[in-house]
mmCIF file of C-alpha atoms in Angstrom:
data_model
loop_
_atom_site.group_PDB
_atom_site.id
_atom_site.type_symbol
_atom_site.label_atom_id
_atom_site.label_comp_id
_atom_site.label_asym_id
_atom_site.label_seq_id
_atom_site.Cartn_x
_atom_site.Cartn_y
_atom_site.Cartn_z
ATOM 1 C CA UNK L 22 7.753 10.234 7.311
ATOM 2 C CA UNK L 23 11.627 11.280 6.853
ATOM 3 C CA UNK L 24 12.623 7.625 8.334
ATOM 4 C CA UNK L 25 15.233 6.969 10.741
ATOM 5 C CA UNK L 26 17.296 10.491 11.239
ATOM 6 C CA UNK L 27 20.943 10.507 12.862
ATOM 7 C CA UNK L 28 23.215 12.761 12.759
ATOM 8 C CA UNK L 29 26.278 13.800 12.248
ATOM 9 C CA UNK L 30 26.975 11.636 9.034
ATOM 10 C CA UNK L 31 30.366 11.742 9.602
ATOM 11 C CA UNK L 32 32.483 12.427 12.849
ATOM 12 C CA UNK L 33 36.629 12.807 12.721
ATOM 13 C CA UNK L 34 37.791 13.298 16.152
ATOM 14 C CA UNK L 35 41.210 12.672 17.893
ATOM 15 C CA UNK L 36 41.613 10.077 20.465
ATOM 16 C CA UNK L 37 40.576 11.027 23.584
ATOM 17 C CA UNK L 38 38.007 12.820 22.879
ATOM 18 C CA UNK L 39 34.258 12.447 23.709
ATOM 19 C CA UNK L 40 31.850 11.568 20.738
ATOM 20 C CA UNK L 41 27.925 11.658 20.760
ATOM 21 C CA UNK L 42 26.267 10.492 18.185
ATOM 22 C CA UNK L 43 22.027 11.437 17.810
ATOM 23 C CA UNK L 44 19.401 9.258 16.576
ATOM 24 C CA UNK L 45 15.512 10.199 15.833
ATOM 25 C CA UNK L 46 13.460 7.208 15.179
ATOM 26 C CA UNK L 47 9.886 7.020 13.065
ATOM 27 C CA UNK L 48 7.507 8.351 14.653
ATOM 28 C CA UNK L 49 5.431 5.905 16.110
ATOM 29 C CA UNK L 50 7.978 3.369 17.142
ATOM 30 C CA UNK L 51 8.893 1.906 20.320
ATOM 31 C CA UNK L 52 11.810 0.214 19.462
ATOM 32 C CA UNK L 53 15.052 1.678 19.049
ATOM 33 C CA UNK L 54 18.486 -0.004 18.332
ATOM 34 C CA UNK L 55 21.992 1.326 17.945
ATOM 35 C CA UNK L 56 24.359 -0.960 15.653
ATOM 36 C CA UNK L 57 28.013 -0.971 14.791
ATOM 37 C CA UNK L 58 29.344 -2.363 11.666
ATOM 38 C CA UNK L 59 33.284 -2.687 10.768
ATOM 39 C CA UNK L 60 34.613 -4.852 8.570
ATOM 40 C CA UNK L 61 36.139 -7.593 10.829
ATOM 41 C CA UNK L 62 32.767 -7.999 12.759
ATOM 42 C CA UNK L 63 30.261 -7.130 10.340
ATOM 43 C CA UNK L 64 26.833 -5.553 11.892
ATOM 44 C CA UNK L 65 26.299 -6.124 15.880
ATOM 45 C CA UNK L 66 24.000 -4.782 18.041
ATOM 46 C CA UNK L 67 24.927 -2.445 20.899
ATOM 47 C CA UNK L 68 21.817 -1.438 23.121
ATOM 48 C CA UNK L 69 18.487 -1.369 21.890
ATOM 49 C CA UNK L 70 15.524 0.174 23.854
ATOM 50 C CA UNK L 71 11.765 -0.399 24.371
ATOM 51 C CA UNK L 72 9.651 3.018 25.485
ATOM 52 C CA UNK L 73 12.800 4.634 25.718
ATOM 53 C CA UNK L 74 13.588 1.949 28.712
ATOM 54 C CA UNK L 75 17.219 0.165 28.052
ATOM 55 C CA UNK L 76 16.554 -3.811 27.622
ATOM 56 C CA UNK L 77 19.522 -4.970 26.293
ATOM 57 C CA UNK L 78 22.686 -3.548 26.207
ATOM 58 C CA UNK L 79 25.377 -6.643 26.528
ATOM 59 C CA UNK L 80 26.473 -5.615 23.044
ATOM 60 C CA UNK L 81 28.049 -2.471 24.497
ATOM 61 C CA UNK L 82 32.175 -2.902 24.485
ATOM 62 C CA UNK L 83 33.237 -0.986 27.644
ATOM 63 C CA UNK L 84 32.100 1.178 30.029
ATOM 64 C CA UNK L 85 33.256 4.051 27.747
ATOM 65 C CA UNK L 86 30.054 3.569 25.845
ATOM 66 C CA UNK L 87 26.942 4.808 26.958
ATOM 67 C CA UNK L 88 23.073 5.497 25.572
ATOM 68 C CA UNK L 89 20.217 7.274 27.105
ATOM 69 C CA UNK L 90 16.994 7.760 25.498
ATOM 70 C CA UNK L 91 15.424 10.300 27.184
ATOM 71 C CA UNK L 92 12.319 10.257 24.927
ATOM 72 C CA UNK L 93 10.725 8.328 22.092
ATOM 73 C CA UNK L 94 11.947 10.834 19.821
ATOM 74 C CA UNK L 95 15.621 10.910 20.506
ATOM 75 C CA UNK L 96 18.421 8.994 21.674
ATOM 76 C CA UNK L 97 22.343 9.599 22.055
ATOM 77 C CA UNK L 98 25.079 6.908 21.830
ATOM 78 C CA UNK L 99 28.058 8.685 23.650
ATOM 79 C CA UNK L 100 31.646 7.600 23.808
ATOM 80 C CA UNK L 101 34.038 8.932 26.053
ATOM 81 C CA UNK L 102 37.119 8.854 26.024
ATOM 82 C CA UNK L 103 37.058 7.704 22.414
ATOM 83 C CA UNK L 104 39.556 5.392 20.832
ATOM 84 C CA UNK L 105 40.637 4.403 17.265
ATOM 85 C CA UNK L 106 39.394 0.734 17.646
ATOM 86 C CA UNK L 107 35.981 2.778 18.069
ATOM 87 C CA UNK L 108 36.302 3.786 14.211
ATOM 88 C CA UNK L 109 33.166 1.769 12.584
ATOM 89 C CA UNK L 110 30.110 2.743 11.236
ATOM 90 C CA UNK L 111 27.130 3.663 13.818
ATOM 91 C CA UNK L 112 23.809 2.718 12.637
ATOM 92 C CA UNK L 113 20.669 3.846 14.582
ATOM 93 C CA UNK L 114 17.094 1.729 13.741
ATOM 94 C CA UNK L 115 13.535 1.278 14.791
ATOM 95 C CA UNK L 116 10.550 -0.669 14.507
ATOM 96 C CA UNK L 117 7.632 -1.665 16.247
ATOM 97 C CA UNK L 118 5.564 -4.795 17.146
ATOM 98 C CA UNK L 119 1.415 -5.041 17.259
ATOM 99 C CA UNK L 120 0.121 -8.750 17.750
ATOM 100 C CA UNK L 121 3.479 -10.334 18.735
ATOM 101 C CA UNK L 122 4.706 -9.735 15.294
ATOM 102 C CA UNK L 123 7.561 -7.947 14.797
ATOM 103 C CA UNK L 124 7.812 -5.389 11.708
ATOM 104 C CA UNK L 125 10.713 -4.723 9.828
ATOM 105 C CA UNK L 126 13.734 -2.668 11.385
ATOM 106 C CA UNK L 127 14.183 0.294 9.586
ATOM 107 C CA UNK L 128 17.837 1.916 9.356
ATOM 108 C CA UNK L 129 19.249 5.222 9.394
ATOM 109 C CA UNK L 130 21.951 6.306 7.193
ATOM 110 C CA UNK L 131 24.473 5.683 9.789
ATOM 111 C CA UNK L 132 27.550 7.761 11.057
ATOM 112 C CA UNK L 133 30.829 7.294 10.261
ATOM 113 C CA UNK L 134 33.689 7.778 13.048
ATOM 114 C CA UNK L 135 36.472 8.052 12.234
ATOM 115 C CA UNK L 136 39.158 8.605 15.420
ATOM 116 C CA UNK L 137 42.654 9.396 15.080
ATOM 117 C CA UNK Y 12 24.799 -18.457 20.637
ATOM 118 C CA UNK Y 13 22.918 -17.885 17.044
ATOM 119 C CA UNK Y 14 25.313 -17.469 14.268
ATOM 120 C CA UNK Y 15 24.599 -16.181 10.952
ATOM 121 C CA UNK Y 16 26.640 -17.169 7.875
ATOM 122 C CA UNK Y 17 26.708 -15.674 4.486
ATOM 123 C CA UNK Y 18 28.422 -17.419 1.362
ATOM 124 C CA UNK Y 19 29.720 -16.193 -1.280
ATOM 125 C CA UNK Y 20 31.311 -13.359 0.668
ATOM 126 C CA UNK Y 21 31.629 -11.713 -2.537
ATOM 127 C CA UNK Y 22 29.893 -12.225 -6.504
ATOM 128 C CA UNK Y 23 30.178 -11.369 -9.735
ATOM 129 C CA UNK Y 24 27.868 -12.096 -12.771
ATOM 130 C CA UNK Y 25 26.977 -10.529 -16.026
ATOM 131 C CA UNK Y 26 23.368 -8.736 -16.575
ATOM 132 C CA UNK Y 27 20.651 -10.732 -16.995
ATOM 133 C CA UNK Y 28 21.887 -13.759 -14.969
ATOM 134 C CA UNK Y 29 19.914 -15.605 -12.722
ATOM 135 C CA UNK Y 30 21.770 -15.724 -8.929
ATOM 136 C CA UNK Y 31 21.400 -17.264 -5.403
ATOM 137 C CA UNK Y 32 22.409 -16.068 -2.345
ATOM 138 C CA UNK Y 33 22.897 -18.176 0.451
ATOM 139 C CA UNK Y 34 22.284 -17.635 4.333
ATOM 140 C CA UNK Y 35 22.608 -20.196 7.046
ATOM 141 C CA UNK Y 36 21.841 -19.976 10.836
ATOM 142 C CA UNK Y 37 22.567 -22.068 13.895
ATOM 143 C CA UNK Y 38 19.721 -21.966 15.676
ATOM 144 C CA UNK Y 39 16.465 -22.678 14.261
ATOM 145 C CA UNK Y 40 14.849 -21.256 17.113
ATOM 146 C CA UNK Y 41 13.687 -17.688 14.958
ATOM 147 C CA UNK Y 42 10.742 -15.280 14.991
ATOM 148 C CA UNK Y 43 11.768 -14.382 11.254
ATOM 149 C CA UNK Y 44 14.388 -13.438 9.334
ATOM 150 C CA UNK Y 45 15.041 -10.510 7.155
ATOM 151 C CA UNK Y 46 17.352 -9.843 3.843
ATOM 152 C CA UNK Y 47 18.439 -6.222 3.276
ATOM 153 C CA UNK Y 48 20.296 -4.283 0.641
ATOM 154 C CA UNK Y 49 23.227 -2.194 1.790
ATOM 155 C CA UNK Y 50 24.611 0.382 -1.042
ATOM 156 C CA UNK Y 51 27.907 1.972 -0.176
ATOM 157 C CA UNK Y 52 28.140 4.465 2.439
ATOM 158 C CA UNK Y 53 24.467 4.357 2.985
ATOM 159 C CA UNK Y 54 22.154 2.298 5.770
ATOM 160 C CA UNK Y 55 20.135 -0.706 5.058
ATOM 161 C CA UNK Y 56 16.989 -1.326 3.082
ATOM 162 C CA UNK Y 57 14.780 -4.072 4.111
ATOM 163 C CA UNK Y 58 14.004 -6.057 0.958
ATOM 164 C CA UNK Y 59 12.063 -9.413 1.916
ATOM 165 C CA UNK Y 60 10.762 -9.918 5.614
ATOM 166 C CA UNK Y 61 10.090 -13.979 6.199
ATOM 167 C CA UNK Y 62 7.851 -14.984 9.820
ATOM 168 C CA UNK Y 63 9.131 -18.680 10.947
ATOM 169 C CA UNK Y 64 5.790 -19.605 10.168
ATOM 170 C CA UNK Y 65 6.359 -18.980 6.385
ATOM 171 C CA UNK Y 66 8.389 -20.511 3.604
ATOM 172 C CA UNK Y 67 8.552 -17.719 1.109
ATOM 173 C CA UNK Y 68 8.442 -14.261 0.208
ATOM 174 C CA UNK Y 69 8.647 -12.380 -3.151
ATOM 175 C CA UNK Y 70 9.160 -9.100 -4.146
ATOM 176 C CA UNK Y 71 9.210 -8.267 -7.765
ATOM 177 C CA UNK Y 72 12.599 -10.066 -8.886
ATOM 178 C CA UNK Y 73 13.354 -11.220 -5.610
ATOM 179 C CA UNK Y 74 12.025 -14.189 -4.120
ATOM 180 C CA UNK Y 75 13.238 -15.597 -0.556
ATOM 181 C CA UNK Y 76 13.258 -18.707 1.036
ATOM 182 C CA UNK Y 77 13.015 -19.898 4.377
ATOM 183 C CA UNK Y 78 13.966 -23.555 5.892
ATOM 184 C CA UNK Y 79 13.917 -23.224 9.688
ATOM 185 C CA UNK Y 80 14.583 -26.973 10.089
ATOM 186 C CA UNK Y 81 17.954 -26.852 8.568
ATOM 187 C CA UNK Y 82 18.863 -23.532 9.203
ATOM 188 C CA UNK Y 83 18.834 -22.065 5.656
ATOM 189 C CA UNK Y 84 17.442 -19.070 3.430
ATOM 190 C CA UNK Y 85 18.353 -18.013 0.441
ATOM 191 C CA UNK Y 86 17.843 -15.279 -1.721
ATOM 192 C CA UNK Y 87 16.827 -15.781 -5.557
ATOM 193 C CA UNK Y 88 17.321 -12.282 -8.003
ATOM 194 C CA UNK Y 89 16.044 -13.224 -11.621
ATOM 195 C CA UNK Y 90 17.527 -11.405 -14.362
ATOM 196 C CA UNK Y 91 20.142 -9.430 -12.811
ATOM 197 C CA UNK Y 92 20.937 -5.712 -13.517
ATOM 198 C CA UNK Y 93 23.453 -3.256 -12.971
ATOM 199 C CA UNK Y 94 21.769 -1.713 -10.735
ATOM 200 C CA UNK Y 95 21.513 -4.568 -8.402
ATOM 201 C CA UNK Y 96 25.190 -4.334 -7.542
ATOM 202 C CA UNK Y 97 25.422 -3.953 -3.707
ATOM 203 C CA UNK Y 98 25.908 -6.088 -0.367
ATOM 204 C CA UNK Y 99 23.466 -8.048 0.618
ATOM 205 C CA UNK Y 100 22.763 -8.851 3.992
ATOM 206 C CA UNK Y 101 20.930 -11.768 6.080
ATOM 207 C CA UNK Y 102 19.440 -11.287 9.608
ATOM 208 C CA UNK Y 103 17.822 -13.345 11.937
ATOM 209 C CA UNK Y 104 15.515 -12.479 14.561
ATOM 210 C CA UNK Y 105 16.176 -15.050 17.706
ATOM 211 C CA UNK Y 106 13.412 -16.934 18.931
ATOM 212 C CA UNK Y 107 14.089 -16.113 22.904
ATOM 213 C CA UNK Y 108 16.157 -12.925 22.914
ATOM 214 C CA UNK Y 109 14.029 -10.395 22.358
ATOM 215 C CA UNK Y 110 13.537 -8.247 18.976
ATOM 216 C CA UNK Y 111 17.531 -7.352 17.945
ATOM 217 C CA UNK Y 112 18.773 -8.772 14.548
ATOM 218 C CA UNK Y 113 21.577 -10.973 14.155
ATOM 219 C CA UNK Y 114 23.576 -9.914 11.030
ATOM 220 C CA UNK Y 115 25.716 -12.143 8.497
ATOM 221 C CA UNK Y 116 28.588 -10.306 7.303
ATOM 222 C CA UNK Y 117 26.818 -9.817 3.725
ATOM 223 C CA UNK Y 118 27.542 -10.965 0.164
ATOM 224 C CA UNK Y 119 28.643 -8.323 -2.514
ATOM 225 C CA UNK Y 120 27.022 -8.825 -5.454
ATOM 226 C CA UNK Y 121 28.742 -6.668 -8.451
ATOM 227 C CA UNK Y 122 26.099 -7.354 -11.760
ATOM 228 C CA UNK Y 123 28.143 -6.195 -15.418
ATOM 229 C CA UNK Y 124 26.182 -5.263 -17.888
#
């Protein structure tokens, strides 16, 4: 399998402006979770979905931040309007969980926004 | 509210040493916890995955611990290389709120050889 898949890697965009970011978890997986990581706060969880169905999603900042998974193959983490405070690290992952036991998460290589 | 705690924030040994990394959490109230490898400007590697119902997990030159009763894991890498040199990161998976992880800000671990 080619593991957790986002895209883009990197993102530069101007305040204001709307940014989607893409995820494409393992196959197999019905868990999904979008993280954000910055140096002041570390790694925190956004939203994370089970069968493509949002469960959590207190993490998200504002109402400028929203996530859809409109299959188990793909999900979108959209920000609009975008700000520079959003500049951070976006980090998509997945797992599953058979017997009440939960697997390990496995990360994608994250993208970088930067907004200016 | 679970918090996860990392210390040294940052660490520096020559190769070959012997090192500990140490993670503490607030609640002991966990389904497992997890210790990953971050390299820079990549994602996360899991390295050692620890249910509450063990104490300890190895992997090669890694071997982790788990204490749920006082809140504490730590991470053990015997004979250090080079190559070792990244941030390490602790997460904890809370008992009652569902599967997301629960970070600690990492420890950087820079190995000279």
């Amino acid at each position: 399998d080619a593991g957790v898949i986002q895209s883009p890697r990197h993102e530069v965009t101007e305040m204001g402006q709307e940014v989607t970011l893409r995820c494409k978890p393992i196959s197999g997986h019905d868990y999904l979770f979008w993280y954000r990581q910055t140096m002041m706060r570390g790694l925190e969880l956004l939203i994370y979905f089970n069968n493509n169905v949002p469960i959590d999603d207190s993490g998200m900042p504002e109402d400028r931040f929203s996530a859809k998974m409109p299959n188990a193959s793909f999900s979108t983490l959209k920000i609009q309007p975008s700000e520079p405070r959003d500049s951070a690290v976006y980090f998509c992952a997945s797992t599953f969980i058979r017997d009440r036991v939960a697997d390990t998460q496995y990360f994608g290589p994250g993208t970088r926004l930067t907004v200016l | 509210k679970q918090e996860v705690t990392q210390i040294p924030a940052a660490l520096s040994v020559p190769e070959g040493e012997n090192l500990v990394l140490n993670c503490s959490f607030t609640d002991s109230a966990i389904y497992n916890l997890q210790w990953f490898r971050q390299d820079p400007g990549k994602g996360l590697t899991s390295l050692l995955l620890i249910q509450s119902s063990q104490r300890e997990q190895t992997s090669g030159r890694l071997n982790a611990s788990l204490d749920k009763s006082s809140g504490r894991s730590t991470l053990y890498i015997a004979a250090s290389q080079p190559g070792d040199s990244a941030t390490y990161l602790c997460a904890v998976r809370p008992g009652q709120a569902g599967t997301a992880l629960i970070f600690g800000k990492g420890t950087t671990l820079s190995v000279s050889s």
